[in-house]
């Protein structure tokens, strides 16, 4: 009885923390924001386990465009409603396509909008993250998972391969051997193995997932948006350059912060033992 009561309290606290103000609901996603400068994008095709059709990804891109342009938003969370984060791309949508159609239209290219977002994006993976769903989560900057989450790249079982960065981002995250095993066998891994492998940074009980993701997103949103964008770019450069080139880029970006008001404010606040009041400039 005590355990059930404790669980109800936990859910109530999480609900208060994540009190959101609705922005809009599309055909496939629900978009809102919290009072902590955090935008929330919820994939909302529960009957299809949030399969990523073209319309859904266009709505995600629209929401990210709006949040990127909104100075009151400092970080964004993407999650799925129901028992899946996203169970892959929409196979029914892809089935009739031929090579000329996908190559000529550069099919899936616009999915990269997620990885190009200026503001930090957190993935809160609450269930199945297969195929395109796993790729979508890997496009985000930080990934938290529920203890029931499952990750996989099962495209090989469909006679194809990952097409939205799966072979590339997964290999950089977990290394060659595990990436090869997942991509060539199509077999998934559970949340605990994903944590050990470095695919996710935190695993929590399902009823605490959004709360934990929101706490981190809210901390990030308190920082200078200008500085977080610079820092995010520097970390991403580490994946696309040599160590020497990356260190030079980092140092240039570090020097660049000395031209901002927020760097002066942050150091002044530290010296004066007060909270910094960043102006994003």
PDB file of C-alpha atoms in Angstrom:
ATOM      1  CA  UNK A   1       0.000   0.000   0.000  1.00  0.00           C
ATOM      2  CA  UNK A   2       2.816   2.390   0.923  1.00  0.00           C
ATOM      3  CA  UNK A   3       4.614   1.619  -2.342  1.00  0.00           C
ATOM      4  CA  UNK A   4       1.456   2.369  -4.376  1.00  0.00           C
ATOM      5  CA  UNK A   5       0.970   5.643  -2.513  1.00  0.00           C
ATOM      6  CA  UNK A   6       4.603   6.574  -3.156  1.00  0.00           C
ATOM      7  CA  UNK A   7       4.165   5.858  -6.859  1.00  0.00           C
ATOM      8  CA  UNK A   8       1.101   8.134  -6.983  1.00  0.00           C
ATOM      9  CA  UNK A   9       3.068  10.924  -5.290  1.00  0.00           C
ATOM     10  CA  UNK A  10       5.933  10.483  -7.794  1.00  0.00           C
ATOM     11  CA  UNK A  11       3.524  10.747 -10.728  1.00  0.00           C
ATOM     12  CA  UNK A  12       1.868  13.807  -9.190  1.00  0.00           C
ATOM     13  CA  UNK A  13       5.229  15.544  -8.685  1.00  0.00           C
ATOM     14  CA  UNK A  14       6.226  14.735 -12.266  1.00  0.00           C
ATOM     15  CA  UNK A  15       2.925  16.115 -13.528  1.00  0.00           C
ATOM     16  CA  UNK A  16       3.444  19.387 -11.631  1.00  0.00           C
ATOM     17  CA  UNK A  17       7.013  19.676 -12.909  1.00  0.00           C
ATOM     18  CA  UNK A  18       5.858  19.098 -16.460  1.00  0.00           C
ATOM     19  CA  UNK A  19       2.825  21.348 -16.443  1.00  0.00           C
ATOM     20  CA  UNK A  20       2.799  22.486 -20.036  1.00  0.00           C
ATOM     21  CA  UNK A  21       1.124  25.166 -22.101  1.00  0.00           C
ATOM     22  CA  UNK A  22      -0.148  23.841 -25.407  1.00  0.00           C
ATOM     23  CA  UNK A  23       1.105  25.463 -28.587  1.00  0.00           C
ATOM     24  CA  UNK A  24      -0.451  23.349 -31.289  1.00  0.00           C
ATOM     25  CA  UNK A  25      -1.315  19.802 -32.207  1.00  0.00           C
ATOM     26  CA  UNK A  26      -0.737  18.562 -35.722  1.00  0.00           C
ATOM     27  CA  UNK A  27      -1.920  15.355 -37.277  1.00  0.00           C
ATOM     28  CA  UNK A  28       1.061  13.457 -35.856  1.00  0.00           C
ATOM     29  CA  UNK A  29       2.699  15.500 -33.074  1.00  0.00           C
ATOM     30  CA  UNK A  30       1.702  17.504 -30.022  1.00  0.00           C
ATOM     31  CA  UNK A  31       3.746  20.636 -29.270  1.00  0.00           C
ATOM     32  CA  UNK A  32       3.860  22.475 -25.946  1.00  0.00           C
ATOM     33  CA  UNK A  33       6.250  24.226 -23.579  1.00  0.00           C
ATOM     34  CA  UNK A  34       6.863  24.347 -19.852  1.00  0.00           C
ATOM     35  CA  UNK A  35       7.378  27.348 -17.600  1.00  0.00           C
ATOM     36  CA  UNK A  36      11.082  26.461 -17.439  1.00  0.00           C
ATOM     37  CA  UNK A  37      11.908  27.571 -21.006  1.00  0.00           C
ATOM     38  CA  UNK A  38      11.682  23.997 -22.282  1.00  0.00           C
ATOM     39  CA  UNK A  39       9.883  23.034 -25.483  1.00  0.00           C
ATOM     40  CA  UNK A  40       8.221  19.610 -25.681  1.00  0.00           C
ATOM     41  CA  UNK A  41       7.523  17.676 -28.885  1.00  0.00           C
ATOM     42  CA  UNK A  42       5.481  14.493 -28.422  1.00  0.00           C
ATOM     43  CA  UNK A  43       5.191  12.041 -31.306  1.00  0.00           C
ATOM     44  CA  UNK A  44       1.512  11.126 -31.354  1.00  0.00           C
ATOM     45  CA  UNK A  45       0.719   8.107 -33.545  1.00  0.00           C
ATOM     46  CA  UNK A  46       0.216   5.578 -30.740  1.00  0.00           C
ATOM     47  CA  UNK A  47      -1.743   3.085 -32.852  1.00  0.00           C
ATOM     48  CA  UNK A  48       1.198   2.950 -35.291  1.00  0.00           C
ATOM     49  CA  UNK A  49       3.725   2.976 -32.413  1.00  0.00           C
ATOM     50  CA  UNK A  50       4.681   6.475 -33.595  1.00  0.00           C
ATOM     51  CA  UNK A  51       5.990   5.222 -36.945  1.00  0.00           C
ATOM     52  CA  UNK A  52       7.831   8.061 -38.662  1.00  0.00           C
ATOM     53  CA  UNK A  53       5.887   8.975 -41.762  1.00  0.00           C
ATOM     54  CA  UNK A  54       6.889  11.947 -43.872  1.00  0.00           C
ATOM     55  CA  UNK A  55       4.129  14.113 -42.417  1.00  0.00           C
ATOM     56  CA  UNK A  56       5.274  13.435 -38.870  1.00  0.00           C
ATOM     57  CA  UNK A  57       8.858  14.422 -39.623  1.00  0.00           C
ATOM     58  CA  UNK A  58       7.683  17.606 -41.357  1.00  0.00           C
ATOM     59  CA  UNK A  59       5.680  18.507 -38.253  1.00  0.00           C
ATOM     60  CA  UNK A  60       8.723  17.824 -36.044  1.00  0.00           C
ATOM     61  CA  UNK A  61      10.776  20.123 -38.286  1.00  0.00           C
ATOM     62  CA  UNK A  62       8.091  22.832 -38.055  1.00  0.00           C
ATOM     63  CA  UNK A  63       8.094  22.609 -34.245  1.00  0.00           C
ATOM     64  CA  UNK A  64      11.896  22.794 -34.104  1.00  0.00           C
ATOM     65  CA  UNK A  65      11.895  25.823 -36.413  1.00  0.00           C
ATOM     66  CA  UNK A  66       9.465  27.570 -34.071  1.00  0.00           C
ATOM     67  CA  UNK A  67      11.412  26.707 -30.936  1.00  0.00           C
ATOM     68  CA  UNK A  68      14.713  27.743 -32.513  1.00  0.00           C
ATOM     69  CA  UNK A  69      13.243  31.160 -33.348  1.00  0.00           C
ATOM     70  CA  UNK A  70      11.642  31.607 -29.901  1.00  0.00           C
ATOM     71  CA  UNK A  71      14.002  33.355 -27.469  1.00  0.00           C
ATOM     72  CA  UNK A  72      11.920  32.187 -24.515  1.00  0.00           C
ATOM     73  CA  UNK A  73      12.866  28.551 -25.236  1.00  0.00           C
ATOM     74  CA  UNK A  74      16.331  27.336 -24.240  1.00  0.00           C
ATOM     75  CA  UNK A  75      16.107  23.569 -24.809  1.00  0.00           C
ATOM     76  CA  UNK A  76      13.774  21.021 -26.408  1.00  0.00           C
ATOM     77  CA  UNK A  77      12.638  17.496 -25.464  1.00  0.00           C
ATOM     78  CA  UNK A  78      11.395  14.970 -28.020  1.00  0.00           C
ATOM     79  CA  UNK A  79       9.468  11.939 -26.754  1.00  0.00           C
ATOM     80  CA  UNK A  80       6.748   9.557 -27.859  1.00  0.00           C
ATOM     81  CA  UNK A  81       3.222   9.104 -26.579  1.00  0.00           C
ATOM     82  CA  UNK A  82       2.108   5.588 -25.761  1.00  0.00           C
ATOM     83  CA  UNK A  83       4.429   2.601 -25.416  1.00  0.00           C
ATOM     84  CA  UNK A  84       6.926   3.585 -28.087  1.00  0.00           C
ATOM     85  CA  UNK A  85       9.322   6.402 -28.776  1.00  0.00           C
ATOM     86  CA  UNK A  86       9.113   5.504 -32.459  1.00  0.00           C
ATOM     87  CA  UNK A  87       9.036   1.987 -33.846  1.00  0.00           C
ATOM     88  CA  UNK A  88      10.737   2.959 -37.100  1.00  0.00           C
ATOM     89  CA  UNK A  89       9.938   4.598 -40.397  1.00  0.00           C
ATOM     90  CA  UNK A  90       6.486   4.021 -41.903  1.00  0.00           C
ATOM     91  CA  UNK A  91       6.952   0.847 -43.967  1.00  0.00           C
ATOM     92  CA  UNK A  92       3.588   1.188 -45.716  1.00  0.00           C
ATOM     93  CA  UNK A  93       4.653   4.610 -46.947  1.00  0.00           C
ATOM     94  CA  UNK A  94       7.977   3.313 -48.270  1.00  0.00           C
ATOM     95  CA  UNK A  95       6.806   0.019 -49.769  1.00  0.00           C
ATOM     96  CA  UNK A  96       5.653   1.315 -53.202  1.00  0.00           C
ATOM     97  CA  UNK A  97       8.699   3.538 -53.793  1.00  0.00           C
ATOM     98  CA  UNK A  98      11.397   2.641 -56.330  1.00  0.00           C
ATOM     99  CA  UNK A  99      15.050   3.643 -56.675  1.00  0.00           C
ATOM    100  CA  UNK A 100      14.404   6.563 -59.031  1.00  0.00           C
ATOM    101  CA  UNK A 101      11.858   8.028 -56.625  1.00  0.00           C
ATOM    102  CA  UNK A 102      13.981   7.806 -53.475  1.00  0.00           C
ATOM    103  CA  UNK A 103      17.289   8.780 -55.093  1.00  0.00           C
ATOM    104  CA  UNK A 104      15.819  11.547 -57.225  1.00  0.00           C
ATOM    105  CA  UNK A 105      14.010  13.082 -54.279  1.00  0.00           C
ATOM    106  CA  UNK A 106      16.858  12.423 -51.802  1.00  0.00           C
ATOM    107  CA  UNK A 107      14.395  10.533 -49.611  1.00  0.00           C
ATOM    108  CA  UNK A 108      14.887  11.053 -45.832  1.00  0.00           C
ATOM    109  CA  UNK A 109      17.325  13.954 -46.313  1.00  0.00           C
ATOM    110  CA  UNK A 110      15.029  16.396 -44.508  1.00  0.00           C
ATOM    111  CA  UNK A 111      15.107  14.202 -41.381  1.00  0.00           C
ATOM    112  CA  UNK A 112      18.505  15.765 -40.680  1.00  0.00           C
ATOM    113  CA  UNK A 113      16.728  18.918 -39.506  1.00  0.00           C
ATOM    114  CA  UNK A 114      16.782  17.472 -35.977  1.00  0.00           C
ATOM    115  CA  UNK A 115      20.583  17.246 -35.840  1.00  0.00           C
ATOM    116  CA  UNK A 116      20.926  20.802 -37.164  1.00  0.00           C
ATOM    117  CA  UNK A 117      18.885  22.400 -34.413  1.00  0.00           C
ATOM    118  CA  UNK A 118      20.718  25.321 -32.815  1.00  0.00           C
ATOM    119  CA  UNK A 119      19.279  24.767 -29.351  1.00  0.00           C
ATOM    120  CA  UNK A 120      20.018  21.557 -27.410  1.00  0.00           C
ATOM    121  CA  UNK A 121      17.589  18.695 -28.032  1.00  0.00           C
ATOM    122  CA  UNK A 122      17.030  15.860 -25.537  1.00  0.00           C
ATOM    123  CA  UNK A 123      15.461  12.542 -26.515  1.00  0.00           C
ATOM    124  CA  UNK A 124      13.339  10.904 -23.813  1.00  0.00           C
ATOM    125  CA  UNK A 125      13.067   7.344 -25.106  1.00  0.00           C
ATOM    126  CA  UNK A 126      10.113   5.724 -23.388  1.00  0.00           C
ATOM    127  CA  UNK A 127       9.794   2.426 -25.273  1.00  0.00           C
ATOM    128  CA  UNK A 128      10.631   1.000 -28.676  1.00  0.00           C
ATOM    129  CA  UNK A 129      13.218   2.972 -30.660  1.00  0.00           C
ATOM    130  CA  UNK A 130      13.674   0.891 -33.785  1.00  0.00           C
ATOM    131  CA  UNK A 131      15.061   1.829 -37.193  1.00  0.00           C
ATOM    132  CA  UNK A 132      14.208   5.448 -37.869  1.00  0.00           C
ATOM    133  CA  UNK A 133      13.157   5.825 -34.243  1.00  0.00           C
ATOM    134  CA  UNK A 134      16.635   4.895 -33.054  1.00  0.00           C
ATOM    135  CA  UNK A 135      18.104   7.204 -35.698  1.00  0.00           C
ATOM    136  CA  UNK A 136      15.855  10.065 -34.580  1.00  0.00           C
ATOM    137  CA  UNK A 137      16.952   9.595 -30.965  1.00  0.00           C
ATOM    138  CA  UNK A 138      20.613   9.578 -32.038  1.00  0.00           C
ATOM    139  CA  UNK A 139      20.131  12.885 -33.884  1.00  0.00           C
ATOM    140  CA  UNK A 140      19.362  14.481 -30.519  1.00  0.00           C
ATOM    141  CA  UNK A 141      22.143  15.891 -28.331  1.00  0.00           C
ATOM    142  CA  UNK A 142      21.356  13.987 -25.130  1.00  0.00           C
ATOM    143  CA  UNK A 143      19.476  10.715 -24.795  1.00  0.00           C
ATOM    144  CA  UNK A 144      17.691   9.488 -21.659  1.00  0.00           C
ATOM    145  CA  UNK A 145      15.875   6.155 -21.635  1.00  0.00           C
ATOM    146  CA  UNK A 146      13.283   4.437 -19.508  1.00  0.00           C
ATOM    147  CA  UNK A 147      14.245   1.071 -18.099  1.00  0.00           C
ATOM    148  CA  UNK A 148      11.803  -0.476 -20.590  1.00  0.00           C
ATOM    149  CA  UNK A 149      13.350   1.159 -23.670  1.00  0.00           C
ATOM    150  CA  UNK A 150      14.658  -1.027 -26.492  1.00  0.00           C
ATOM    151  CA  UNK A 151      16.948   0.132 -29.305  1.00  0.00           C
ATOM    152  CA  UNK A 152      17.507  -1.483 -32.678  1.00  0.00           C
ATOM    153  CA  UNK A 153      18.337  -1.092 -36.364  1.00  0.00           C
ATOM    154  CA  UNK A 154      16.291  -3.942 -37.892  1.00  0.00           C
ATOM    155  CA  UNK A 155      16.359  -2.690 -41.504  1.00  0.00           C
ATOM    156  CA  UNK A 156      18.428  -5.687 -42.630  1.00  0.00           C
ATOM    157  CA  UNK A 157      15.379  -7.898 -41.948  1.00  0.00           C
ATOM    158  CA  UNK A 158      13.470  -5.826 -44.505  1.00  0.00           C
ATOM    159  CA  UNK A 159      16.109  -6.219 -47.183  1.00  0.00           C
ATOM    160  CA  UNK A 160      17.512  -2.717 -46.762  1.00  0.00           C
ATOM    161  CA  UNK A 161      19.875  -0.766 -44.489  1.00  0.00           C
ATOM    162  CA  UNK A 162      19.529   2.261 -42.194  1.00  0.00           C
ATOM    163  CA  UNK A 163      19.073   5.444 -44.217  1.00  0.00           C
ATOM    164  CA  UNK A 164      18.978   8.290 -41.699  1.00  0.00           C
ATOM    165  CA  UNK A 165      22.391   7.956 -40.086  1.00  0.00           C
ATOM    166  CA  UNK A 166      21.989   4.608 -38.334  1.00  0.00           C
ATOM    167  CA  UNK A 167      25.221   3.026 -39.541  1.00  0.00           C
ATOM    168  CA  UNK A 168      27.141   6.233 -38.849  1.00  0.00           C
ATOM    169  CA  UNK A 169      25.842   7.606 -35.546  1.00  0.00           C
ATOM    170  CA  UNK A 170      25.440   4.188 -33.967  1.00  0.00           C
ATOM    171  CA  UNK A 171      29.041   3.266 -34.798  1.00  0.00           C
ATOM    172  CA  UNK A 172      30.323   6.518 -33.321  1.00  0.00           C
ATOM    173  CA  UNK A 173      28.255   5.943 -30.178  1.00  0.00           C
ATOM    174  CA  UNK A 174      28.847   2.251 -29.419  1.00  0.00           C
ATOM    175  CA  UNK A 175      31.846   1.227 -31.546  1.00  0.00           C
ATOM    176  CA  UNK A 176      32.260  -1.022 -34.577  1.00  0.00           C
ATOM    177  CA  UNK A 177      31.562  -4.448 -33.092  1.00  0.00           C
ATOM    178  CA  UNK A 178      28.204  -3.710 -31.434  1.00  0.00           C
ATOM    179  CA  UNK A 179      27.118  -1.511 -34.335  1.00  0.00           C
ATOM    180  CA  UNK A 180      27.903  -4.277 -36.820  1.00  0.00           C
ATOM    181  CA  UNK A 181      26.057  -6.807 -34.678  1.00  0.00           C
ATOM    182  CA  UNK A 182      22.954  -4.642 -34.422  1.00  0.00           C
ATOM    183  CA  UNK A 183      22.890  -3.576 -38.080  1.00  0.00           C
ATOM    184  CA  UNK A 184      23.765  -6.965 -39.596  1.00  0.00           C
ATOM    185  CA  UNK A 185      21.583  -9.133 -37.370  1.00  0.00           C
ATOM    186  CA  UNK A 186      18.781  -6.664 -36.780  1.00  0.00           C
ATOM    187  CA  UNK A 187      18.692  -7.708 -33.136  1.00  0.00           C
ATOM    188  CA  UNK A 188      17.928  -4.966 -30.572  1.00  0.00           C
ATOM    189  CA  UNK A 189      19.526  -4.086 -27.252  1.00  0.00           C
ATOM    190  CA  UNK A 190      17.816  -3.134 -24.005  1.00  0.00           C
ATOM    191  CA  UNK A 191      18.262   0.059 -22.033  1.00  0.00           C
ATOM    192  CA  UNK A 192      20.868  -1.293 -19.601  1.00  0.00           C
ATOM    193  CA  UNK A 193      23.130  -2.436 -22.443  1.00  0.00           C
ATOM    194  CA  UNK A 194      22.582   0.874 -24.252  1.00  0.00           C
ATOM    195  CA  UNK A 195      23.785   2.681 -21.123  1.00  0.00           C
ATOM    196  CA  UNK A 196      26.918   0.538 -20.780  1.00  0.00           C
ATOM    197  CA  UNK A 197      27.654   0.940 -24.509  1.00  0.00           C
ATOM    198  CA  UNK A 198      27.376   4.732 -24.328  1.00  0.00           C
ATOM    199  CA  UNK A 199      24.285   5.092 -26.504  1.00  0.00           C
ATOM    200  CA  UNK A 200      22.325   6.770 -23.688  1.00  0.00           C
ATOM    201  CA  UNK A 201      23.529   8.820 -20.730  1.00  0.00           C
ATOM    202  CA  UNK A 202      20.867   7.890 -18.181  1.00  0.00           C
ATOM    203  CA  UNK A 203      18.313   5.118 -17.587  1.00  0.00           C
ATOM    204  CA  UNK A 204      15.418   5.751 -15.183  1.00  0.00           C
ATOM    205  CA  UNK A 205      12.054   4.156 -14.341  1.00  0.00           C
ATOM    206  CA  UNK A 206       9.431   4.960 -16.940  1.00  0.00           C
ATOM    207  CA  UNK A 207       7.315   7.156 -14.668  1.00  0.00           C
ATOM    208  CA  UNK A 208      10.348   9.346 -13.958  1.00  0.00           C
ATOM    209  CA  UNK A 209      11.666   9.666 -17.514  1.00  0.00           C
ATOM    210  CA  UNK A 210      10.083  12.943 -18.572  1.00  0.00           C
ATOM    211  CA  UNK A 211      10.739  14.461 -15.173  1.00  0.00           C
ATOM    212  CA  UNK A 212      14.448  13.600 -15.381  1.00  0.00           C
ATOM    213  CA  UNK A 213      14.735  14.816 -18.970  1.00  0.00           C
ATOM    214  CA  UNK A 214      12.952  18.010 -18.028  1.00  0.00           C
ATOM    215  CA  UNK A 215      15.243  18.685 -15.061  1.00  0.00           C
ATOM    216  CA  UNK A 216      18.292  18.504 -17.329  1.00  0.00           C
ATOM    217  CA  UNK A 217      16.637  20.505 -20.104  1.00  0.00           C
ATOM    218  CA  UNK A 218      15.618  23.194 -17.595  1.00  0.00           C
ATOM    219  CA  UNK A 219      19.201  23.454 -16.298  1.00  0.00           C
ATOM    220  CA  UNK A 220      20.462  23.906 -19.849  1.00  0.00           C
ATOM    221  CA  UNK A 221      17.739  26.462 -20.588  1.00  0.00           C
ATOM    222  CA  UNK A 222      18.996  28.622 -17.705  1.00  0.00           C
ATOM    223  CA  UNK A 223      22.349  29.082 -19.434  1.00  0.00           C
ATOM    224  CA  UNK A 224      23.227  31.612 -22.108  1.00  0.00           C
ATOM    225  CA  UNK A 225      21.615  30.442 -25.348  1.00  0.00           C
ATOM    226  CA  UNK A 226      24.486  31.989 -27.264  1.00  0.00           C
ATOM    227  CA  UNK A 227      27.053  30.034 -25.255  1.00  0.00           C
ATOM    228  CA  UNK A 228      25.150  26.732 -25.363  1.00  0.00           C
ATOM    229  CA  UNK A 229      24.967  27.001 -29.160  1.00  0.00           C
ATOM    230  CA  UNK A 230      28.727  27.586 -29.319  1.00  0.00           C
ATOM    231  CA  UNK A 231      29.422  24.693 -26.945  1.00  0.00           C
ATOM    232  CA  UNK A 232      27.090  22.342 -28.835  1.00  0.00           C
ATOM    233  CA  UNK A 233      28.864  23.143 -32.097  1.00  0.00           C
ATOM    234  CA  UNK A 234      32.258  22.491 -30.525  1.00  0.00           C
ATOM    235  CA  UNK A 235      31.207  19.067 -29.220  1.00  0.00           C
ATOM    236  CA  UNK A 236      29.777  18.112 -32.621  1.00  0.00           C
ATOM    237  CA  UNK A 237      33.026  19.093 -34.337  1.00  0.00           C
ATOM    238  CA  UNK A 238      34.747  16.372 -32.287  1.00  0.00           C
ATOM    239  CA  UNK A 239      32.955  13.770 -34.425  1.00  0.00           C
ATOM    240  CA  UNK A 240      34.027  15.279 -37.724  1.00  0.00           C
ATOM    241  CA  UNK A 241      37.644  16.324 -37.247  1.00  0.00           C
ATOM    242  CA  UNK A 242      41.001  15.176 -35.932  1.00  0.00           C
ATOM    243  CA  UNK A 243      41.864  15.831 -32.290  1.00  0.00           C
ATOM    244  CA  UNK A 244      44.291  18.617 -33.236  1.00  0.00           C
ATOM    245  CA  UNK A 245      41.729  20.324 -35.491  1.00  0.00           C
ATOM    246  CA  UNK A 246      39.048  19.934 -32.845  1.00  0.00           C
ATOM    247  CA  UNK A 247      41.197  21.457 -30.112  1.00  0.00           C
ATOM    248  CA  UNK A 248      42.035  24.419 -32.369  1.00  0.00           C
ATOM    249  CA  UNK A 249      38.334  24.930 -33.107  1.00  0.00           C
ATOM    250  CA  UNK A 250      37.468  24.694 -29.414  1.00  0.00           C
ATOM    251  CA  UNK A 251      40.104  27.278 -28.523  1.00  0.00           C
ATOM    252  CA  UNK A 252      38.807  29.675 -31.194  1.00  0.00           C
ATOM    253  CA  UNK A 253      35.280  29.284 -29.853  1.00  0.00           C
ATOM    254  CA  UNK A 254      36.556  29.800 -26.287  1.00  0.00           C
ATOM    255  CA  UNK A 255      38.245  33.012 -27.409  1.00  0.00           C
ATOM    256  CA  UNK A 256      35.033  34.065 -29.160  1.00  0.00           C
ATOM    257  CA  UNK A 257      33.076  33.936 -25.893  1.00  0.00           C
ATOM    258  CA  UNK A 258      35.254  36.798 -24.638  1.00  0.00           C
ATOM    259  CA  UNK A 259      33.409  38.996 -27.111  1.00  0.00           C
ATOM    260  CA  UNK A 260      30.053  38.298 -25.461  1.00  0.00           C
ATOM    261  CA  UNK A 261      28.259  40.066 -22.640  1.00  0.00           C
ATOM    262  CA  UNK A 262      27.196  36.706 -21.213  1.00  0.00           C
ATOM    263  CA  UNK A 263      30.808  35.611 -20.641  1.00  0.00           C
ATOM    264  CA  UNK A 264      31.473  38.803 -18.688  1.00  0.00           C
ATOM    265  CA  UNK A 265      28.224  38.397 -16.742  1.00  0.00           C
ATOM    266  CA  UNK A 266      28.910  34.747 -15.938  1.00  0.00           C
ATOM    267  CA  UNK A 267      32.391  35.408 -14.581  1.00  0.00           C
ATOM    268  CA  UNK A 268      31.237  38.519 -12.708  1.00  0.00           C
ATOM    269  CA  UNK A 269      28.408  36.557 -11.088  1.00  0.00           C
ATOM    270  CA  UNK A 270      30.840  33.848 -10.006  1.00  0.00           C
ATOM    271  CA  UNK A 271      33.235  36.404  -8.493  1.00  0.00           C
ATOM    272  CA  UNK A 272      30.371  38.194  -6.738  1.00  0.00           C
ATOM    273  CA  UNK A 273      28.775  34.935  -5.517  1.00  0.00           C
ATOM    274  CA  UNK A 274      25.409  35.545  -7.176  1.00  0.00           C
ATOM    275  CA  UNK A 275      23.322  33.917  -9.887  1.00  0.00           C
ATOM    276  CA  UNK A 276      24.178  34.973 -13.415  1.00  0.00           C
ATOM    277  CA  UNK A 277      21.587  36.918 -15.410  1.00  0.00           C
ATOM    278  CA  UNK A 278      22.315  35.951 -18.981  1.00  0.00           C
ATOM    279  CA  UNK A 279      20.980  38.095 -21.834  1.00  0.00           C
ATOM    280  CA  UNK A 280      21.899  35.755 -24.715  1.00  0.00           C
ATOM    281  CA  UNK A 281      24.258  38.304 -26.230  1.00  0.00           C
TER     282      UNK A 281
END
